[in-house]
Amino acid sequence: MALAVLEGMNPVLQALLATLFTWGVTALGAAGVFLKRELSRRMLDGMLGFASGVMIAASFFSLLGPAIEMSRDIGVPGWLPAVSGFLMGGVFLFLVDRLLPHLHVGMAPDAAEGLKTSWQRSVLLVLAITLHNFPEGLAVGVAFGAAAAGIQEATLAGAVALAIGIGLQNFPEGLAVSAPLRREGISQWKSFFLGQLSGVVEPLAGVLGALAVFLVRPLLPYALAFAAGAMIYVCVEELIPEVHSGNHSDVATIGVMLGFALMMFLDVALG
């Protein structure tokens, strides 16, 4: 049904609708504060581990693999766009991580990263998850742009599978912002608002990604690899260390495995 609706649409509109969906799942996760004030660390670790597994699998199956295959179409070695784009994505997130003030879940306010600021803890938490969501939105947009460009290795079904996978892992990310805020005494509605706000960047990133690769086709394999590098950076730098910092590393590891398996299933079965 989703494919039938999307077929024939402009790729930018496709990317916008897909990333509005992923943003909506972020909001759905943030809405968990209306059901429960306290979220156990065990559950949060498992959910964030799941998100990591989805991102790692999507980075290869939906982004790096197609980038390597597409490189032959533009007459360059298969490894060149994949390696250079992947590293550029990591460098980009490294620089943003060093400059943009943000605070990871479970950390004290004085442990905020980036440039020093007097911003409130709630704002810093939102910015931390926003760092995750930009490359995710970019990946979805690039996937739809690639499918519209008529490249054999990129299909509309594969782009939809990626959007579904990214959406699923956005649920725990939305909750990872709203639940700690609610636990600190912030109202349910404000906690929800700030939690869903972290996903606002995805539609913007999705539209930019679709526009870039649809208008400048030779950039496509580089853009796919760039999004993959940015997502892997987020996983290795932030998500995986966070979920293994407590006493539930086994739950987090199981979450990673399940997330990876689900994303692999979605990409292979639908793509």
Tab-separated table of C-alpha atoms in Angstrom:
chain	number	residue	atom	x	y	z
A	1	MET	CA	0.000	0.000	0.000
A	2	ALA	CA	2.777	2.438	0.930
A	3	LEU	CA	4.604	1.751	-2.336
A	4	ALA	CA	1.446	2.325	-4.373
A	5	VAL	CA	0.937	5.699	-2.716
A	6	LEU	CA	4.555	6.792	-3.184
A	7	GLU	CA	5.010	5.675	-6.783
A	8	GLY	CA	4.892	8.542	-9.235
A	9	MET	CA	5.550	11.185	-6.582
A	10	ASN	CA	8.428	13.618	-6.784
A	11	PRO	CA	11.375	12.105	-4.837
A	12	VAL	CA	11.636	15.183	-2.642
A	13	LEU	CA	7.986	14.747	-1.644
A	14	GLN	CA	8.612	11.039	-1.073
A	15	ALA	CA	11.545	11.863	1.213
A	16	LEU	CA	9.487	14.477	3.038
A	17	LEU	CA	6.623	12.055	3.703
A	18	ALA	CA	9.013	9.303	4.797
A	19	THR	CA	10.880	11.546	7.223
A	20	LEU	CA	7.616	12.973	8.566
A	21	PHE	CA	6.834	9.350	9.402
A	22	THR	CA	10.175	8.877	11.183
A	23	TRP	CA	9.609	12.133	13.074
A	24	GLY	CA	6.144	10.891	14.006
A	25	VAL	CA	7.606	7.723	15.522
A	26	THR	CA	10.006	9.899	17.528
A	27	ALA	CA	6.964	11.754	18.855
A	28	LEU	CA	5.252	8.444	19.606
A	29	GLY	CA	8.231	7.375	21.685
A	30	ALA	CA	8.304	10.716	23.486
A	31	ALA	CA	4.604	10.239	24.302
A	32	GLY	CA	5.612	7.380	26.585
A	33	VAL	CA	5.835	9.944	29.402
A	34	PHE	CA	2.044	10.051	29.487
A	35	LEU	CA	1.978	6.372	30.416
A	36	LYS	CA	4.867	6.023	32.810
A	37	ARG	CA	6.987	8.515	34.696
A	38	GLU	CA	9.872	6.172	35.452
A	39	LEU	CA	11.683	4.166	32.778
A	40	SER	CA	14.042	1.474	34.023
A	41	ARG	CA	17.658	1.742	32.934
A	42	ARG	CA	17.491	-1.895	31.824
A	43	MET	CA	14.672	-1.142	29.394
A	44	LEU	CA	16.323	2.031	28.101
A	45	ASP	CA	19.612	0.204	27.481
A	46	GLY	CA	17.826	-2.529	25.556
A	47	MET	CA	15.909	-0.021	23.427
A	48	LEU	CA	18.951	2.095	22.636
A	49	GLY	CA	20.891	-1.090	21.837
A	50	PHE	CA	18.107	-1.971	19.401
A	51	ALA	CA	18.430	1.481	17.818
A	52	SER	CA	22.180	0.934	17.419
A	53	GLY	CA	21.638	-2.416	15.699
A	54	VAL	CA	19.202	-0.878	13.221
A	55	MET	CA	21.612	1.947	12.401
A	56	ILE	CA	24.586	-0.384	11.918
A	57	ALA	CA	22.654	-2.705	9.604
A	58	ALA	CA	21.154	0.203	7.643
A	59	SER	CA	24.618	1.685	7.189
A	60	PHE	CA	25.766	-1.363	5.260
A	61	PHE	CA	22.718	-2.946	3.636
A	62	SER	CA	20.939	0.280	2.652
A	63	LEU	CA	23.848	2.679	2.182
A	64	LEU	CA	27.396	1.330	1.800
A	65	GLY	CA	26.459	-1.736	-0.254
A	66	PRO	CA	24.517	0.269	-2.862
A	67	ALA	CA	27.238	2.966	-2.871
A	68	ILE	CA	29.850	0.381	-3.849
A	69	GLU	CA	27.640	-1.000	-6.623
A	70	MET	CA	26.738	2.453	-7.965
A	71	SER	CA	30.383	3.509	-8.211
A	72	ARG	CA	30.746	1.407	-11.351
A	73	ASP	CA	28.119	3.561	-13.063
A	74	ILE	CA	30.252	6.688	-12.732
A	75	GLY	CA	33.493	4.987	-13.764
A	76	VAL	CA	35.408	5.062	-10.482
A	77	PRO	CA	36.763	2.229	-8.319
A	78	GLY	CA	34.045	0.744	-6.131
A	79	TRP	CA	35.941	1.471	-2.941
A	80	LEU	CA	36.628	5.174	-3.599
A	81	PRO	CA	33.194	6.777	-2.984
A	82	ALA	CA	32.428	4.308	-0.183
A	83	VAL	CA	35.640	4.913	1.745
A	84	SER	CA	35.909	8.665	1.174
A	85	GLY	CA	32.219	9.342	1.769
A	86	PHE	CA	32.197	7.151	4.876
A	87	LEU	CA	35.163	8.996	6.379
A	88	MET	CA	33.713	12.398	5.481
A	89	GLY	CA	30.509	11.486	7.304
A	90	GLY	CA	32.502	10.575	10.393
A	91	VAL	CA	34.582	13.755	10.234
A	92	PHE	CA	31.438	15.858	9.854
A	93	LEU	CA	29.858	14.343	12.982
A	94	PHE	CA	33.163	14.638	14.832
A	95	LEU	CA	33.261	18.384	14.168
A	96	VAL	CA	29.594	18.887	15.023
A	97	ASP	CA	30.080	16.860	18.215
A	98	ARG	CA	32.937	19.129	19.249
A	99	LEU	CA	31.159	22.387	18.442
A	100	LEU	CA	27.442	21.928	19.189
A	101	PRO	CA	26.656	22.013	22.926
A	102	HIS	CA	24.816	18.831	23.958
A	103	LEU	CA	24.337	16.469	26.886
A	104	HIS	CA	23.913	12.708	26.725
A	105	VAL	CA	21.244	10.821	28.642
A	106	GLY	CA	22.214	10.004	32.220
A	107	MET	CA	25.077	12.494	32.402
A	108	ALA	CA	25.426	15.376	34.847
A	109	PRO	CA	25.008	18.927	33.492
A	110	ASP	CA	28.714	19.664	33.967
A	111	ALA	CA	29.521	16.783	31.584
A	112	ALA	CA	27.999	18.587	28.588
A	113	GLU	CA	30.066	18.336	25.410
A	114	GLY	CA	30.753	20.908	22.717
A	115	LEU	CA	31.286	24.610	23.266
A	116	LYS	CA	30.604	25.815	26.796
A	117	THR	CA	27.155	27.319	27.260
A	118	SER	CA	24.620	28.260	29.903
A	119	TRP	CA	21.772	26.535	28.061
A	120	GLN	CA	19.343	24.490	30.137
A	121	ARG	CA	19.844	20.758	30.598
A	122	SER	CA	16.639	20.018	28.666
A	123	VAL	CA	17.903	21.904	25.612
A	124	LEU	CA	21.237	20.083	25.745
A	125	LEU	CA	19.489	16.692	25.900
A	126	VAL	CA	17.378	17.546	22.848
A	127	LEU	CA	20.473	18.631	20.920
A	128	ALA	CA	22.217	15.346	21.734
A	129	ILE	CA	19.433	13.281	20.132
A	130	THR	CA	19.172	15.785	17.269
A	131	LEU	CA	22.783	14.901	16.430
A	132	HIS	CA	21.598	11.313	15.904
A	133	ASN	CA	18.590	12.259	13.829
A	134	PHE	CA	20.262	14.426	11.197
A	135	PRO	CA	22.245	11.608	9.528
A	136	GLU	CA	19.194	9.337	9.796
A	137	GLY	CA	17.002	11.819	7.937
A	138	LEU	CA	19.780	12.376	5.417
A	139	ALA	CA	20.050	8.638	4.796
A	140	VAL	CA	16.323	8.321	4.090
A	141	GLY	CA	16.365	11.311	1.729
A	142	VAL	CA	19.381	10.012	-0.174
A	143	ALA	CA	17.731	6.599	-0.535
A	144	PHE	CA	14.603	8.088	-2.140
A	145	GLY	CA	16.702	10.337	-4.366
A	146	ALA	CA	18.691	7.318	-5.507
A	147	ALA	CA	15.551	5.345	-6.301
A	148	ALA	CA	14.150	8.232	-8.353
A	149	ALA	CA	17.397	8.550	-10.289
A	150	GLY	CA	16.655	5.181	-11.882
A	151	ILE	CA	19.734	3.426	-10.520
A	152	GLN	CA	19.331	-0.344	-10.554
A	153	GLU	CA	20.844	-0.888	-7.120
A	154	ALA	CA	18.447	1.591	-5.486
A	155	THR	CA	14.734	0.793	-5.324
A	156	LEU	CA	11.696	2.523	-3.896
A	157	ALA	CA	10.989	-0.572	-1.802
A	158	GLY	CA	14.499	-0.383	-0.362
A	159	ALA	CA	14.027	3.291	0.518
A	160	VAL	CA	10.720	2.475	2.224
A	161	ALA	CA	12.405	-0.348	4.167
A	162	LEU	CA	15.081	2.075	5.342
A	163	ALA	CA	12.458	4.608	6.453
A	164	ILE	CA	10.619	1.902	8.402
A	165	GLY	CA	13.835	0.786	10.093
A	166	ILE	CA	14.865	4.323	10.990
A	167	GLY	CA	11.361	4.994	12.268
A	168	LEU	CA	11.432	1.954	14.542
A	169	GLN	CA	14.709	2.959	16.132
A	170	ASN	CA	13.469	6.531	16.601
A	171	PHE	CA	10.925	5.308	19.150
A	172	PRO	CA	13.489	4.677	21.913
A	173	GLU	CA	15.355	7.864	21.018
A	174	GLY	CA	12.261	9.987	21.589
A	175	LEU	CA	11.661	8.235	24.893
A	176	ALA	CA	15.334	8.639	25.824
A	177	VAL	CA	14.809	12.408	25.874
A	178	SER	CA	11.325	12.717	27.357
A	179	ALA	CA	11.631	10.100	30.139
A	180	PRO	CA	14.679	11.633	31.917
A	181	LEU	CA	13.102	15.087	31.713
A	182	ARG	CA	9.882	13.799	33.243
A	183	ARG	CA	11.861	12.032	35.975
A	184	GLU	CA	13.455	15.368	36.868
A	185	GLY	CA	10.041	16.896	37.516
A	186	ILE	CA	9.343	18.597	34.201
A	187	SER	CA	5.678	18.429	33.197
A	188	GLN	CA	4.412	15.647	30.947
A	189	TRP	CA	3.550	17.983	28.092
A	190	LYS	CA	6.877	19.821	28.163
A	191	SER	CA	8.777	16.531	28.366
A	192	PHE	CA	6.802	15.244	25.376
A	193	PHE	CA	7.332	18.459	23.411
A	194	LEU	CA	11.092	18.424	23.937
A	195	GLY	CA	11.285	14.708	23.176
A	196	GLN	CA	9.546	14.987	19.821
A	197	LEU	CA	11.453	18.185	19.019
A	198	SER	CA	14.627	16.136	18.626
A	199	GLY	CA	13.141	14.581	15.471
A	200	VAL	CA	12.211	17.846	13.750
A	201	VAL	CA	15.535	17.905	11.910
A	202	GLU	CA	14.798	14.655	10.034
A	203	PRO	CA	12.358	16.082	7.429
A	204	LEU	CA	14.793	18.908	6.698
A	205	ALA	CA	17.731	16.503	6.328
A	206	GLY	CA	15.612	14.143	4.214
A	207	VAL	CA	14.598	16.857	1.765
A	208	LEU	CA	18.189	18.101	1.477
A	209	GLY	CA	19.460	14.582	0.847
A	210	ALA	CA	16.891	13.841	-1.852
A	211	LEU	CA	17.495	17.161	-3.592
A	212	ALA	CA	21.264	16.776	-3.579
A	213	VAL	CA	21.448	13.314	-5.120
A	214	PHE	CA	18.537	13.768	-7.527
A	215	LEU	CA	19.993	16.971	-8.969
A	216	VAL	CA	23.649	15.907	-8.909
A	217	ARG	CA	23.667	12.184	-9.683
A	218	PRO	CA	27.480	11.662	-9.501
A	219	LEU	CA	27.283	12.618	-5.813
A	220	LEU	CA	24.999	9.709	-5.039
A	221	PRO	CA	27.465	7.015	-3.909
A	222	TYR	CA	29.378	9.593	-1.890
A	223	ALA	CA	26.163	10.805	-0.246
A	224	LEU	CA	25.104	7.266	0.653
A	225	ALA	CA	28.498	6.537	2.194
A	226	PHE	CA	28.493	9.919	3.975
A	227	ALA	CA	25.200	9.082	5.682
A	228	ALA	CA	26.563	5.660	6.645
A	229	GLY	CA	29.703	7.149	8.163
A	230	ALA	CA	27.690	9.658	10.169
A	231	MET	CA	25.396	6.943	11.562
A	232	ILE	CA	28.261	4.628	12.490
A	233	TYR	CA	29.987	7.529	14.246
A	234	VAL	CA	26.878	8.135	16.340
A	235	CYS	CA	26.667	4.448	17.287
A	236	VAL	CA	30.313	4.044	18.255
A	237	GLU	CA	30.787	7.440	19.891
A	238	GLU	CA	27.540	7.744	21.790
A	239	LEU	CA	24.920	5.000	21.759
A	240	ILE	CA	26.976	1.854	22.343
A	241	PRO	CA	29.214	3.332	25.095
A	242	GLU	CA	26.097	4.717	26.805
A	243	VAL	CA	24.217	1.416	26.926
A	244	HIS	CA	27.297	-0.447	28.163
A	245	SER	CA	28.060	2.037	30.922
A	246	GLY	CA	25.547	0.479	33.326
A	247	ASN	CA	24.900	-3.019	34.609
A	248	HIS	CA	22.779	-4.269	31.707
A	249	SER	CA	25.301	-4.813	28.919
A	250	ASP	CA	23.776	-8.212	28.126
A	251	VAL	CA	20.367	-6.628	27.502
A	252	ALA	CA	21.972	-3.918	25.365
A	253	THR	CA	23.865	-6.498	23.319
A	254	ILE	CA	20.707	-8.512	22.701
A	255	GLY	CA	19.031	-5.270	21.622
A	256	VAL	CA	21.826	-4.588	19.113
A	257	MET	CA	21.504	-8.093	17.664
A	258	LEU	CA	17.723	-7.856	17.342
A	259	GLY	CA	17.891	-4.390	15.772
A	260	PHE	CA	20.513	-5.509	13.258
A	261	ALA	CA	18.526	-8.626	12.368
A	262	LEU	CA	15.294	-6.677	11.876
A	263	MET	CA	16.896	-4.059	9.632
A	264	MET	CA	18.653	-6.761	7.624
A	265	PHE	CA	15.316	-8.553	7.199
A	266	LEU	CA	13.530	-5.371	6.096
A	267	ASP	CA	16.208	-4.464	3.562
A	268	VAL	CA	16.569	-7.937	2.068
A	269	ALA	CA	12.861	-8.809	2.104
A	270	LEU	CA	11.561	-5.464	0.867
A	271	GLY	CA	14.544	-4.036	-0.997
